PDB file of C-alpha atoms and ligand atoms in Angstrom:
ATOM      1  CA  UNK A   1       3.930  -7.497   5.584  1.00 63.00           C
ATOM      2  CA  UNK A   2       4.741  -6.644   2.012  1.00 63.00           C
ATOM      3  CA  UNK A   3       6.790  -3.578   2.975  1.00 63.00           C
ATOM      4  CA  UNK A   4       9.036  -5.716   5.154  1.00 64.00           C
ATOM      5  CA  UNK A   5       9.556  -8.092   2.274  1.00 58.00           C
ATOM      6  CA  UNK A   6      10.586  -5.226   0.054  1.00 56.00           C
ATOM      7  CA  UNK A   7      12.952  -3.792   2.666  1.00 53.00           C
ATOM      8  CA  UNK A   8      14.382  -7.199   3.544  1.00 56.00           C
ATOM      9  CA  UNK A   9      15.164  -7.878  -0.072  1.00 54.00           C
ATOM     10  CA  UNK A  10      16.599  -4.415  -0.537  1.00 53.00           C
ATOM     11  CA  UNK A  11      14.489  -3.883  -3.600  1.00 52.00           C
ATOM     12  CA  UNK A  12      15.456  -0.446  -4.740  1.00 54.00           C
ATOM     13  CA  UNK A  13      12.252   1.469  -5.272  1.00 60.00           C
ATOM     14  CA  UNK A  14      13.072   5.106  -4.878  1.00 64.00           C
ATOM     15  CA  UNK A  15      11.240   6.602  -1.920  1.00 75.00           C
ATOM     16  CA  UNK A  16       9.072   3.547  -1.412  1.00 80.00           C
ATOM     17  CA  UNK A  17       7.783   3.175   2.134  1.00 84.00           C
ATOM     18  CA  UNK A  18       8.963   6.624   3.138  1.00 87.00           C
ATOM     19  CA  UNK A  19       6.935   6.752   6.355  1.00 91.00           C
ATOM     20  CA  UNK A  20       7.778   3.196   7.464  1.00 88.00           C
ATOM     21  CA  UNK A  21       4.159   2.019   7.550  1.00 91.00           C
ATOM     22  CA  UNK A  22       2.801   4.792   9.755  1.00 94.00           C
ATOM     23  CA  UNK A  23       0.181   5.752   7.161  1.00 95.00           C
ATOM     24  CA  UNK A  24       1.579   9.212   6.620  1.00 94.00           C
ATOM     25  CA  UNK A  25       2.697   8.903   3.029  1.00 92.00           C
ATOM     26  CA  UNK A  26       1.469   7.188  -0.110  1.00 91.00           C
ATOM     27  CA  UNK A  27       4.797   6.062  -1.510  1.00 90.00           C
ATOM     28  CA  UNK A  28       3.886   2.414  -0.915  1.00 90.00           C
ATOM     29  CA  UNK A  29       0.843   2.615  -3.217  1.00 90.00           C
ATOM     30  CA  UNK A  30       0.357  -0.632  -5.112  1.00 89.00           C
ATOM     31  CA  UNK A  31      -2.284  -1.695  -7.597  1.00 89.00           C
ATOM     32  CA  UNK A  32      -3.564  -5.187  -6.957  1.00 89.00           C
ATOM     33  CA  UNK A  33      -5.401  -7.662  -9.120  1.00 89.00           C
ATOM     34  CA  UNK A  34      -9.146  -7.804  -8.438  1.00 90.00           C
ATOM     35  CA  UNK A  35      -8.663 -11.252  -6.869  1.00 89.00           C
ATOM     36  CA  UNK A  36      -5.956 -10.046  -4.506  1.00 88.00           C
ATOM     37  CA  UNK A  37      -7.877  -6.926  -3.583  1.00 91.00           C
ATOM     38  CA  UNK A  38     -11.008  -8.868  -2.739  1.00 92.00           C
ATOM     39  CA  UNK A  39      -9.104 -11.377  -0.623  1.00 92.00           C
ATOM     40  CA  UNK A  40      -7.943  -8.620   1.750  1.00 92.00           C
ATOM     41  CA  UNK A  41      -9.818  -6.948   4.613  1.00 93.00           C
ATOM     42  CA  UNK A  42     -11.233  -3.498   3.853  1.00 94.00           C
ATOM     43  CA  UNK A  43      -8.800  -0.582   4.214  1.00 95.00           C
ATOM     44  CA  UNK A  44      -9.248   1.511   7.355  1.00 95.00           C
ATOM     45  CA  UNK A  45     -10.233   5.181   7.058  1.00 96.00           C
ATOM     46  CA  UNK A  46      -6.663   6.374   7.532  1.00 95.00           C
ATOM     47  CA  UNK A  47      -5.497   4.227   4.634  1.00 96.00           C
ATOM     48  CA  UNK A  48      -8.298   5.533   2.417  1.00 96.00           C
ATOM     49  CA  UNK A  49      -7.352   9.102   3.308  1.00 95.00           C
ATOM     50  CA  UNK A  50      -3.770   8.505   2.192  1.00 95.00           C
ATOM     51  CA  UNK A  51      -4.879   6.577  -0.884  1.00 94.00           C
ATOM     52  CA  UNK A  52      -6.838   9.653  -1.956  1.00 94.00           C
ATOM     53  CA  UNK A  53      -3.475  11.414  -2.245  1.00 92.00           C
ATOM     54  CA  UNK A  54      -1.784   8.606  -4.162  1.00 91.00           C
ATOM     55  CA  UNK A  55      -0.835   9.168  -7.778  1.00 87.00           C
ATOM     56  CA  UNK A  56      -2.824   7.070 -10.232  1.00 90.00           C
ATOM     57  CA  UNK A  57      -5.390   5.764  -7.761  1.00 92.00           C
ATOM     58  CA  UNK A  58      -7.395   2.781  -9.017  1.00 92.00           C
ATOM     59  CA  UNK A  59     -10.355   0.819  -7.563  1.00 94.00           C
ATOM     60  CA  UNK A  60      -7.933  -1.910  -6.484  1.00 93.00           C
ATOM     61  CA  UNK A  61      -5.255   0.356  -5.041  1.00 93.00           C
ATOM     62  CA  UNK A  62      -3.876  -0.307  -1.550  1.00 93.00           C
ATOM     63  CA  UNK A  63      -0.991   0.912   0.525  1.00 94.00           C
ATOM     64  CA  UNK A  64       1.417  -2.012   0.572  1.00 91.00           C
ATOM     65  CA  UNK A  65       2.552  -1.381   4.145  1.00 91.00           C
ATOM     66  CA  UNK A  66      -0.987  -2.089   5.357  1.00 92.00           C
ATOM     67  CA  UNK A  67      -1.299  -5.459   3.652  1.00 87.00           C
ATOM     68  CA  UNK A  68      -0.242  -8.202   6.008  1.00 66.00           C
TER      69      UNK A  68
HETATM   70 FE1  LIG B 101       3.870   5.289   4.199  1.00 96.52          FE
HETATM   71 FE2  LIG B 101       2.861   2.900   3.635  1.00 96.52          FE
HETATM   72  S1  LIG B 101       4.916   3.425   3.872  1.00 96.52           S
HETATM   73  S2  LIG B 101       1.785   4.716   4.061  1.00 96.52           S
END
């Protein structure tokens, strides 16, 4: 998934992916294009709950660790 890509490439985003994809943080919040957002399956309830806590939430926000 996208989080693995970021970790594998050692992209230095401070605090990104803090919970290692266990849906207990919102540090992996990303804002997608409308096209990308619509091409993905709907977020599960747990992801929506964490997204509600994300800073700067948008209608096309997702948690990157949940996007495969
Ligand atoms: Fe914590 Fe994605 S890394 S929810």
